[in-house]
Amino acid sequence: MPDLNRKVLTTGSKIQSDRGPTNTVIQPQSRAGLFALVVGINDYQHATKLSGCVADAQDIVSYLTSHLAVPVDHITTLYNEEANRANILKNLRRLADDTPIAKDSPIIIYYAGHGAKAVAPNDWDGTENQIEMILPWDFNPKTNTVDNEQGILDITLRSILDDLAEKKGNNITVILDSCHSASCTRTDEVETGKVTSRGLELPEGYIIKPSIDASPRSRLEKVSSLHKSDGAASHVLLAACSRDETAKEENGRGRFTSALTRYLRHPKTRIDSITYDQVINEVDVNIHGQTPHSEGFHSQRYLFNGMVKSAGCILHSIRRNQKGEFIMEAGEAHGIMPGAEFDVLPEYDPTSSAVGKFLVTEDDLDLLYTFVPKGTQIPPLAWALHKHGGYQLPIKFESSEEENANQIITQLKNTCVQDSKERFVEGSDDGDYELSVTYQNGFIAIELTDQQCLDAGLCCLPSLPLQYDKIYPVLNAAYHFFWHLRRQPSQADVLPVTLEAWQLSKARIAAKRMPIGDNLCRDGVVRIPINFDGTSSAHFGYKIVNRSTENLYVWMFSFNFLDLSIRLLHKPSFSNQKTDPCLRPGGVLPVGYWSSGTGPRTFSLPDGQDVDVTYLKLFVSTRCIDLSSVEAISPFSKVRADGEADTDLSEGQWDAYCVPVIQERQGQPKLVPPLTDH
């Protein structure tokens, strides 16, 4: 197996590429995409009309198609009279039998409209006294004698979701922009006419029709309320408010959906690395008078289980330089590569309609910016949205004689390329790949080929259960991890710097800790001894020395091979005007001690693990650039092994440096990564 790790020559040296010829792209046979049922009701037949529900539903569709590139034929929409009771139930149940929806495909069910709460019949076991419901277009609050004029009960929805999860997997997201409490219609805001509530107060004495949805499963399994689904494993619920609050709409839009889509559309929101709980925490602060909730057993999952990426997460400004040429303010230093394709947008919104396109060639690409080809239509204000093209991660998929394992590996192999804009290529048999996906003893093993990892005894990532939805997010994270770890400037050693690693003295005040002993970075490698119990009481810091004659801006990250996390250790300060450099010529930048403003680093190893490899990577440039999108959380649930203790666009240069940090437990033989159930 060739050494796919770039050679680490000396402290601060670059890692050079030993990679061979271009690999063969995997030819996909099937496509796993996102599917959605979207319901919005304004013009109720028998109930109080609303004004913003259809607009909210249409905004959800716009987000799915424009921002996530979901095909239109993957989305079913029901607006107003289309959203009658029979039609909603038919389309909900049809999801479970829809052949194009593959197992574990992301499914979204969105509803905007009235909700209500009613008294349950006395003979209904396994329910609370009151049942919550969403109200279809033909709901009639004056009668409970006609089936099609009833609400859709929470226990009915829950039963349908359980069936759907059984057949299609539990990658199901339910979004309800409605409320269920009768009291929610009597707020001061509503009474003054400023807003409208999405909850309907039913007549006194209204009782649910006893025979409605009278299946044994919906009654006797003691299925809990959908809006109390904190333990539900079939789906994750994003609710506009708590059970006794008001879901409000104003100015023709619902407050919750408007805030939600605004946050999801933000260029810095990476939906493949943010959890449902984190989304609600961010959206919650933007809504007055209601408390959105994320509920369900899997609410700490990434959105859509990490299987969906935004069509573009970062927008780059386009402007004229002093010569009158159009340039994009992103270049090789940002990870732009020849073959990358961009849309030109007239506003800072990735969902806006493109007014032009351009393809990056080697001649267009500069270190810190990219020339926009002549003839490209550029409006007075313009931004570039990265659509696809660039780095490809080589992975070898090993077939298995075990039928189920082989099906999952084949599904991974097929969907990686199709859904990720050719971000993955199939590794060749001569060993030219970063990762190998194999089946071993009932688990999926993802083997590493990085030479520093192999030399240290770290051969594979934590083992994964034989489940597609557990494996794909790890491969998705691996793409981001290796893309930023491996990329290097085309011009080597233009900005020489060195990196030193030091143990720090003990002091009650972290800022007073100073380097002691010898530089731990020897022959381009940092080695950290770890106690037998997996801990180390020592604190560590880094020193970056500028050997160039330029002012430098520094981003420093740690790339942890044990969990594929990327942690930010240092970044430049930012200003709307002139930004001060991090390093003057000949200067020293401390990280983790003295005046750095960050705490010292500590290291540890989890139980069952005797070695870990982390690369420290520096991105240095002569102009301040934004690399905040490089940082990434781990796709695994385990704790990371290191942590923190208590103008006019002008030409520039950039450089990158890698130094491996190897942690080794002292006093016993090395262990391979444990089998881990995620």
XYZ file of C-alpha atoms in Angstrom:
678
model
C 0.000 0.000 0.000
C 1.632 3.315 -1.027
C 2.036 6.136 1.448
C -0.918 8.412 0.812
C 0.176 10.753 3.559
C 2.258 13.621 2.237
C 5.871 13.622 3.375
C 6.533 15.620 6.523
C 10.073 16.863 5.961
C 10.822 19.189 8.880
C 8.947 21.254 11.404
C 6.811 23.637 9.387
C 7.387 21.834 6.104
C 4.600 21.090 3.678
C 3.106 17.705 3.032
C 3.775 16.893 -0.594
C 1.518 14.730 -2.745
C 2.506 11.196 -3.702
C -0.852 10.518 -5.347
C -0.907 8.700 -8.638
C -3.150 9.035 -11.705
C -6.800 10.032 -11.585
C -9.127 7.335 -10.285
C -12.224 5.922 -11.966
C -15.462 7.572 -10.887
C -18.047 5.186 -9.432
C -21.059 4.786 -11.702
C -24.199 5.071 -9.539
C -27.083 2.679 -10.064
C -29.621 4.253 -7.725
C -30.228 7.595 -6.067
C -31.190 8.203 -2.450
C -32.669 11.673 -2.112
C -34.907 13.663 0.159
C -38.708 13.339 -0.112
C -41.330 15.651 1.339
C -45.053 16.072 1.951
C -45.855 19.773 2.424
C -49.277 20.969 3.616
C -50.484 24.569 4.003
C -54.071 25.685 4.668
C -55.400 29.254 4.677
C -58.971 29.091 3.382
C -60.721 26.700 5.756
C -64.163 25.556 4.664
C -65.780 25.750 8.108
C -63.140 27.334 10.396
C -61.448 30.685 10.866
C -59.294 31.540 7.866
C -55.554 32.116 8.099
C -53.286 34.141 5.824
C -49.712 32.833 6.014
C -49.844 29.049 5.914
C -49.724 28.566 2.151
C -46.908 31.112 1.872
C -45.011 29.224 4.582
C -45.517 25.906 2.807
C -44.395 27.403 -0.495
C -41.317 28.819 1.231
C -40.451 25.345 2.516
C -40.761 24.005 -1.040
C -38.596 26.853 -2.349
C -35.931 26.066 0.240
C -35.957 22.368 -0.614
C -35.738 22.860 -4.381
C -33.434 25.888 -4.542
C -31.159 25.395 -1.561
C -31.062 21.608 -1.209
C -31.610 20.817 -4.907
C -34.480 18.414 -4.128
C -36.204 17.373 -7.382
C -39.744 18.693 -7.749
C -41.090 15.182 -8.260
C -39.836 14.269 -4.774
C -42.220 16.788 -3.187
C -45.995 16.444 -2.769
C -47.826 19.694 -1.973
C -51.371 20.054 -0.620
C -52.742 23.603 -0.414
C -56.179 24.701 0.862
C -58.945 22.454 -0.513
C -56.350 19.898 -1.700
C -55.511 19.425 1.982
C -58.791 17.774 2.915
C -58.749 15.034 5.536
C -58.926 12.102 3.155
C -56.185 13.498 0.916
C -53.779 14.259 3.749
C -54.168 10.775 5.216
C -53.852 9.125 1.801
C -50.600 10.949 1.034
C -49.182 10.306 4.497
C -49.802 6.577 4.188
C -48.555 6.480 0.603
C -45.047 7.488 1.737
C -44.554 4.052 3.280
C -45.315 2.308 -0.020
C -43.592 4.777 -2.354
C -41.054 2.648 -4.256
C -38.656 5.514 -5.175
C -38.140 6.248 -1.473
C -35.208 4.061 -0.467
C -34.691 2.732 3.046
C -33.295 5.489 5.335
C -33.946 8.249 2.805
C -34.653 11.613 4.485
C -38.397 12.344 4.642
C -39.943 15.689 5.638
C -43.578 16.122 6.642
C -44.499 19.796 6.983
C -47.827 21.197 8.161
C -48.936 24.824 8.541
C -52.511 25.426 9.638
C -54.838 25.263 12.601
C -54.365 22.887 15.488
C -56.791 22.079 18.306
C -57.303 19.997 21.413
C -60.445 18.012 22.276
C -61.796 15.610 24.893
C -61.144 11.950 24.141
C -63.975 9.382 24.336
C -64.130 7.688 27.739
C -63.404 4.199 26.385
C -60.121 5.145 24.714
C -57.381 3.390 26.643
C -53.806 4.598 26.547
C -54.620 8.273 25.995
C -54.782 11.395 28.086
C -58.113 13.056 28.701
C -57.471 15.418 25.792
C -56.233 14.613 22.311
C -54.335 17.042 20.113
C -55.028 17.253 16.402
C -54.173 19.108 13.237
C -57.151 20.429 11.311
C -57.578 19.657 7.593
C -59.314 22.034 5.196
C -62.742 20.380 5.629
C -62.705 20.194 9.450
C -66.048 21.243 10.938
C -65.989 22.319 14.613
C -69.803 22.134 14.807
C -70.138 18.394 14.344
C -68.420 15.129 15.153
C -70.714 12.889 13.132
C -68.990 12.995 9.706
C -65.598 11.300 9.326
C -64.214 13.705 6.732
C -65.091 16.710 8.902
C -62.920 15.525 11.809
C -59.388 16.485 12.753
C -56.355 14.251 12.228
C -55.500 13.041 15.710
C -52.010 12.971 17.172
C -52.301 9.244 17.847
C -53.316 8.721 14.210
C -50.270 10.625 13.016
C -48.069 8.721 15.411
C -49.366 5.377 14.199
C -48.741 6.390 10.568
C -45.231 7.553 11.439
C -44.474 4.281 13.202
C -45.545 2.350 10.093
C -43.520 4.672 7.870
C -40.397 4.277 10.020
C -40.780 0.503 10.006
C -40.731 0.431 6.204
C -38.523 3.393 5.291
C -36.346 3.978 8.360
C -36.502 6.644 11.032
C -34.857 9.497 9.102
C -38.165 11.370 9.330
C -38.540 15.058 10.168
C -41.975 16.395 11.136
C -42.425 20.193 11.226
C -45.648 21.593 12.711
C -46.327 25.327 12.518
C -49.566 25.221 14.499
C -50.706 25.192 18.121
C -53.159 23.038 20.044
C -54.171 24.923 23.163
C -57.540 26.628 23.256
C -56.078 29.338 25.485
C -53.606 30.230 22.792
C -56.312 32.178 20.951
C -56.766 34.623 23.815
C -53.505 36.577 23.935
C -53.166 40.337 24.062
C -51.444 40.402 20.685
C -54.247 38.436 19.052
C -56.987 40.521 20.629
C -55.408 43.769 19.393
C -55.369 42.385 15.864
C -51.590 42.508 15.426
C -51.236 38.796 14.847
C -53.312 35.714 14.145
C -53.165 32.489 16.111
C -52.898 29.091 14.433
C -55.003 27.405 17.068
C -58.758 26.897 16.992
C -60.919 26.987 20.121
C -63.527 24.230 19.785
C -67.090 24.613 21.087
C -67.627 23.640 24.700
C -68.576 19.991 24.943
C -66.945 19.018 21.611
C -65.958 15.342 21.827
C -64.004 13.370 19.256
C -66.114 10.955 17.270
C -65.627 7.582 19.005
C -65.282 5.602 15.775
C -62.760 7.909 14.118
C -59.473 6.118 13.281
C -60.630 3.272 15.499
C -57.825 0.851 14.700
C -56.613 -1.329 17.554
C -53.110 -0.003 17.043
C -54.070 3.663 17.395
C -56.066 3.018 20.584
C -54.635 0.131 22.489
C -50.880 0.473 22.029
C -50.911 3.434 24.416
C -49.261 5.649 21.830
C -48.313 8.964 23.400
C -49.215 12.358 22.030
C -47.252 13.456 18.980
C -46.501 16.738 20.713
C -45.038 14.846 23.665
C -42.760 12.704 21.544
C -39.524 13.337 23.397
C -38.966 9.572 23.498
C -40.241 8.800 19.987
C -37.749 6.869 17.867
C -39.732 6.991 14.619
C -39.177 10.692 13.884
C -37.918 14.068 15.085
C -40.525 16.785 15.640
C -39.837 20.490 15.204
C -42.798 22.278 16.805
C -43.525 25.996 16.499
C -44.293 26.373 20.207
C -44.833 24.497 23.426
C -48.152 22.772 24.118
C -49.767 25.743 25.854
C -48.343 28.544 23.724
C -49.512 30.314 20.605
C -48.107 29.677 17.139
C -48.511 33.102 15.576
C -48.545 34.534 12.086
C -48.249 38.157 11.019
C -47.767 40.050 7.765
C -48.751 36.969 5.789
C -46.132 34.632 7.313
C -45.811 32.344 10.311
C -43.213 33.524 12.796
C -41.716 30.057 13.262
C -41.419 28.993 9.618
C -40.139 32.409 8.598
C -37.399 32.291 11.247
C -36.607 28.647 10.488
C -36.095 29.045 6.738
C -34.198 32.293 7.245
C -31.749 30.475 9.501
C -31.471 27.406 7.255
C -30.773 29.609 4.241
C -27.974 31.526 5.913
C -24.753 30.857 3.985
C -22.916 29.817 7.150
C -25.547 27.241 8.186
C -24.198 23.801 7.308
C -27.152 21.476 7.635
C -25.012 18.348 7.378
C -23.203 19.242 10.619
C -25.870 20.833 12.828
C -28.331 18.962 15.026
C -32.070 19.459 15.385
C -31.562 20.724 18.938
C -28.997 23.258 17.728
C -31.374 24.514 15.041
C -34.094 25.142 17.606
C -31.635 26.905 19.911
C -30.671 29.257 17.084
C -34.201 29.854 15.794
C -35.678 30.306 19.280
C -33.903 33.600 19.893
C -35.500 35.135 16.810
C -39.123 34.481 17.798
C -41.020 36.613 20.275
C -43.762 35.075 22.367
C -43.407 31.410 21.473
C -40.897 28.696 22.303
C -40.072 26.311 19.448
C -39.244 22.748 20.453
C -37.267 19.844 19.016
C -38.593 16.532 20.282
C -37.801 12.891 19.712
C -35.237 10.276 20.597
C -32.956 11.385 17.744
C -33.169 15.169 18.229
C -29.378 15.310 18.673
C -28.837 13.888 15.205
C -27.581 16.037 12.367
C -30.415 17.370 10.213
C -31.670 14.594 7.941
C -29.036 12.376 9.574
C -26.257 14.203 7.752
C -27.372 12.821 4.384
C -28.281 16.174 2.795
C -25.985 19.093 2.032
C -26.911 22.636 1.148
C -26.550 23.491 -2.498
C -23.963 25.997 -1.298
C -22.871 27.017 2.174
C -20.578 29.941 1.404
C -21.044 32.943 -0.859
C -18.010 34.783 -2.208
C -18.170 38.436 -3.245
C -17.481 39.385 -6.872
C -16.047 42.826 -7.647
C -13.833 44.676 -10.084
C -10.131 45.037 -9.404
C -8.099 48.124 -10.241
C -7.706 46.901 -13.829
C -11.459 46.606 -14.309
C -11.450 42.796 -14.282
C -14.104 40.867 -12.373
C -12.647 38.740 -9.603
C -14.158 36.456 -6.980
C -12.788 36.994 -3.480
C -11.818 33.369 -3.003
C -8.992 31.390 -4.490
C -6.696 28.479 -3.931
C -6.311 29.326 -0.228
C -10.076 28.841 0.258
C -10.026 25.413 -1.357
C -11.128 26.498 -4.840
C -9.807 24.099 -7.473
C -9.834 23.943 -11.291
C -13.093 22.447 -12.511
C -15.205 24.093 -9.812
C -18.474 25.551 -11.103
C -20.134 28.672 -9.673
C -23.473 30.416 -10.046
C -23.525 34.223 -10.101
C -26.194 35.609 -7.763
C -27.495 39.209 -7.603
C -27.936 39.169 -3.810
C -26.462 37.602 -0.685
C -28.958 34.743 -0.695
C -28.055 31.265 -1.983
C -31.695 30.675 -3.011
C -31.855 33.687 -5.347
C -31.993 32.994 -9.088
C -28.644 32.803 -10.840
C -27.956 35.431 -13.501
C -24.829 33.727 -14.808
C -22.415 30.815 -14.415
C -18.696 30.274 -14.760
C -16.236 27.400 -14.635
C -12.865 27.817 -12.939
C -9.845 26.925 -15.063
C -6.240 26.651 -13.962
C -5.482 29.986 -15.662
C -8.294 31.752 -13.753
C -7.221 30.529 -10.307
C -4.940 32.650 -8.164
C -3.792 32.202 -4.594
C -6.347 34.407 -2.862
C -8.845 35.169 -5.621
C -10.257 33.834 -8.893
C -10.694 35.681 -12.185
C -14.238 35.504 -13.511
C -14.102 34.614 -17.227
C -14.866 37.416 -19.646
C -18.405 37.339 -20.981
C -19.934 36.187 -17.680
C -22.991 38.268 -16.822
C -22.204 40.193 -13.626
C -24.784 42.523 -11.977
C -23.679 45.664 -10.057
C -23.713 43.652 -6.815
C -22.787 40.007 -7.225
C -21.875 36.911 -5.253
C -20.602 33.511 -6.376
C -22.169 30.283 -5.119
C -20.049 27.108 -5.338
C -22.188 24.454 -7.028
C -19.836 21.509 -7.526
C -16.419 20.422 -8.654
C -13.016 20.316 -6.976
C -11.584 17.800 -4.533
C -12.550 14.126 -4.763
C -12.044 11.702 -1.875
C -10.856 8.251 -3.008
C -12.549 5.418 -1.083
C -12.254 1.697 -1.687
C -15.473 -0.248 -1.121
C -14.721 -3.912 -0.382
C -17.509 -6.306 -1.374
C -18.647 -8.893 1.148
C -19.973 -12.433 0.946
C -22.534 -11.539 3.620
C -25.618 -10.509 1.624
C -26.940 -7.737 3.875
C -23.497 -6.197 4.321
C -22.852 -6.302 0.588
C -26.171 -4.558 -0.122
C -25.327 -1.730 2.273
C -21.784 -1.338 0.942
C -23.142 -1.284 -2.612
C -25.741 1.328 -1.640
C -23.017 3.485 -0.092
C -20.849 3.061 -3.154
C -23.670 4.058 -5.497
C -25.151 6.992 -3.606
C -21.908 8.690 -2.549
C -21.159 9.953 -6.035
C -24.690 10.767 -7.168
C -25.755 12.755 -4.114
C -22.465 14.503 -3.513
C -21.673 16.030 -6.899
C -18.861 13.551 -7.618
C -17.076 14.283 -4.351
C -16.042 10.633 -4.061
C -14.125 8.381 -6.436
C -13.468 4.669 -6.210
C -10.000 3.779 -4.990
C -7.922 1.512 -7.186
C -6.653 -1.929 -6.223
C -3.052 -0.688 -6.005
C -3.889 1.102 -2.748
C -4.430 4.641 -4.031
C -7.188 5.621 -1.600
C -7.667 7.357 1.755
C -10.262 5.013 3.278
C -11.398 1.436 2.807
C -14.946 0.384 3.733
C -15.106 -3.290 4.703
C -17.349 -5.717 6.595
C -15.775 -7.377 9.643
C -17.463 -9.580 12.232
C -20.898 -8.002 12.033
C -19.677 -4.403 11.817
C -18.528 -1.960 9.161
C -14.843 -1.058 9.486
C -13.441 2.092 7.847
C -9.717 1.503 7.491
C -7.160 4.307 7.287
C -4.169 4.517 4.944
C -2.498 7.614 6.392
C 1.102 6.560 7.016
C 1.479 8.444 10.306
C -1.636 6.665 11.594
C -0.414 3.269 10.458
C 3.044 3.800 11.935
C 1.452 4.746 15.267
C -0.893 1.746 15.226
C -4.127 3.591 14.435
C -5.491 1.473 11.600
C -9.196 2.276 11.437
C -11.983 4.507 12.682
C -14.356 3.259 15.413
C -16.429 0.389 14.028
C -19.969 1.130 12.904
C -23.170 -0.933 13.037
C -24.427 -2.416 9.793
C -26.803 0.487 9.116
C -26.641 2.800 6.112
C -27.817 5.848 8.054
C -24.971 5.386 10.565
C -22.230 5.006 7.951
C -23.026 7.687 5.360
C -22.665 10.677 7.759
C -19.180 9.423 8.633
C -18.168 9.326 4.947
C -19.718 12.750 4.489
C -17.622 14.105 7.368
C -14.541 12.320 6.013
C -14.847 14.207 2.725
C -14.716 17.583 4.493
C -11.919 16.334 6.777
C -9.567 15.119 4.040
C -10.349 17.967 1.641
C -9.048 20.569 4.057
C -6.291 18.378 5.492
C -4.762 17.497 2.137
C -5.054 20.721 0.170
C -1.776 22.596 -0.316
C -0.678 25.683 -2.255
C 0.657 25.273 -5.769
C 3.708 27.335 -4.821
C 5.641 25.680 -1.981
C 7.482 27.327 0.915
C 6.692 30.904 -0.061
C 5.889 31.916 3.534
C 8.232 30.014 5.854
C 7.028 29.533 9.414
C 7.859 26.972 12.104
C 5.630 25.373 14.703
C 6.852 24.427 18.162
C 5.001 22.458 20.845
C 5.746 22.934 24.555
C 4.671 21.655 27.922
C 3.599 24.594 30.074
C 4.526 25.500 33.612
C 1.903 25.236 36.337
C 0.229 28.446 37.441
C -3.152 29.312 38.941
C -3.703 31.874 36.183
C -3.576 30.269 32.725
C -2.095 33.410 31.134
C 0.971 33.076 33.387
C 1.814 29.556 32.223
C 4.993 29.541 30.136
C 6.902 26.940 28.066
C 9.226 24.616 29.982
C 11.595 21.827 28.960
C 12.381 21.085 25.320
C 10.461 21.671 22.108
C 8.248 18.575 21.705
C 8.132 18.907 17.927
C 11.010 16.742 16.747
C 11.578 15.705 13.147
C 8.222 17.209 12.266
C 6.231 15.105 14.767
C 4.852 15.915 18.233
C 4.559 12.970 20.647
C 2.439 13.240 23.805
C 2.791 10.505 26.469
C -0.531 9.552 28.085
C -0.869 7.915 31.508
C -2.016 4.311 31.845
C -5.492 5.541 32.895
C -5.820 7.514 29.652
C -5.232 10.967 31.156
C -2.449 13.507 31.286
C -2.248 16.224 33.923
C 0.163 18.288 31.817
C -0.911 21.359 29.871
C 0.502 22.196 26.459
C 0.811 25.179 24.161
C 2.171 26.009 20.720
C 4.511 28.658 19.385
C 4.366 29.807 15.747
C 7.431 31.675 14.467
C 7.335 33.822 11.324
C 10.525 33.234 9.312
C 9.280 35.333 6.380
C 9.550 39.048 5.663
C 5.757 39.423 5.381
C 2.970 40.284 7.808
C 0.977 37.080 8.226
C -2.584 36.115 9.149
C -2.846 32.687 10.786
C -5.599 30.074 11.046
C -4.712 26.984 13.085
C -6.770 23.796 13.239
C -6.389 20.340 14.747
C -7.538 17.413 12.575
C -8.344 14.437 14.814
C -8.218 11.079 13.032
C -9.915 9.238 15.890
C -13.248 11.046 15.425
C -12.791 13.126 12.200
C -13.360 16.386 14.052
C -11.674 19.643 13.037
C -11.148 22.072 15.903
C -10.243 25.727 15.576
C -7.216 26.620 17.715
C -6.469 30.131 16.452
C -7.907 32.641 14.003
C -7.188 36.260 13.081
C -9.171 39.081 14.618
C -11.594 40.699 12.179
C -12.430 44.328 11.518
C -14.585 46.204 9.065
C -11.549 48.348 8.357
C -7.910 47.274 8.484
C -7.221 44.006 10.323
C -4.013 43.709 12.326
C -1.780 40.800 11.278
C -1.225 37.888 13.654
C 2.515 37.728 12.978
C 4.968 40.459 12.109
C 8.162 39.492 10.240
C 10.311 37.510 12.663
C 7.501 37.558 15.246
C 6.222 34.845 17.564
C 2.556 33.865 18.044
C 1.722 31.920 21.244
C -1.304 29.596 21.136
C -2.703 28.305 24.430
C -0.615 30.433 26.790
C 0.630 33.897 27.679
C -1.157 36.598 25.617
C -2.964 34.279 23.206
C -6.367 34.642 24.848
C -6.961 30.888 24.559
C -6.482 28.256 27.224
C -3.759 25.601 27.230
C -4.383 22.262 25.539
C -4.931 18.999 27.358
C -4.838 15.470 25.958
C -6.524 12.194 26.898
C -7.508 8.875 25.367
C -10.928 7.187 25.642
C -11.279 3.769 27.230
C -10.085 0.957 24.978
C -7.965 3.278 22.847
C -4.187 3.413 23.242
C -3.186 5.740 20.432
C -4.555 8.779 18.635
C -3.216 10.870 15.772
C -4.040 14.538 15.297
C -2.618 16.811 12.614
C -1.991 20.442 13.482
C -2.505 22.467 10.331
C -1.605 26.110 9.806
C -3.054 28.250 7.028
C -0.980 31.431 6.708
C -1.603 34.260 4.272
C -0.512 37.823 3.579
C -4.122 39.010 3.470
C -6.857 38.277 6.002
C -9.176 35.557 4.674
C -12.168 33.769 6.203
C -11.632 30.035 6.811
C -14.296 29.621 9.508
C -16.076 26.989 7.416
C -13.183 24.561 7.897
C -14.112 23.737 11.522
C -16.315 20.646 11.881
C -17.763 18.575 14.712
C -17.294 14.821 14.876
C -19.829 12.433 13.276
C -19.165 10.083 16.180
C -20.649 10.392 19.657
C -17.365 9.789 21.492
C -15.497 12.573 23.280
C -12.562 14.020 21.426
C -9.097 13.254 22.669
C -7.867 16.807 23.081
C -9.480 19.945 24.424
C -9.072 23.280 26.088
C -8.333 23.371 29.817
C -10.279 25.571 31.937
C -9.989 47.586 1.350
C -9.169 47.064 -2.249
C -8.483 43.485 -3.219
C -4.780 43.121 -3.822
C -2.550 40.206 -4.660
C -1.333 38.051 -1.826
C 0.172 34.731 -0.864
C -0.806 31.779 1.278
C 0.847 28.689 2.645
C -0.066 25.615 4.706
C 1.826 23.433 7.165
C 1.031 20.128 8.853
C 2.555 18.593 11.970
C 1.232 15.274 13.354
C 0.598 14.960 17.098
C 0.702 11.357 18.312
C -0.704 10.405 21.722
C 0.378 7.031 23.122
C -0.748 5.336 26.310
C 2.192 4.219 28.432
C 2.531 0.798 30.071
C 0.492 -1.638 27.963
C 0.169 -2.916 24.369
C -1.712 -0.899 21.768
C -5.374 -1.648 21.162
C -7.339 -1.314 17.961
C -10.358 1.047 17.985
C -13.273 -0.565 19.855
C -16.488 -1.731 18.293
C -18.835 1.179 18.833
C -22.615 1.200 18.639
C -23.854 4.623 17.512
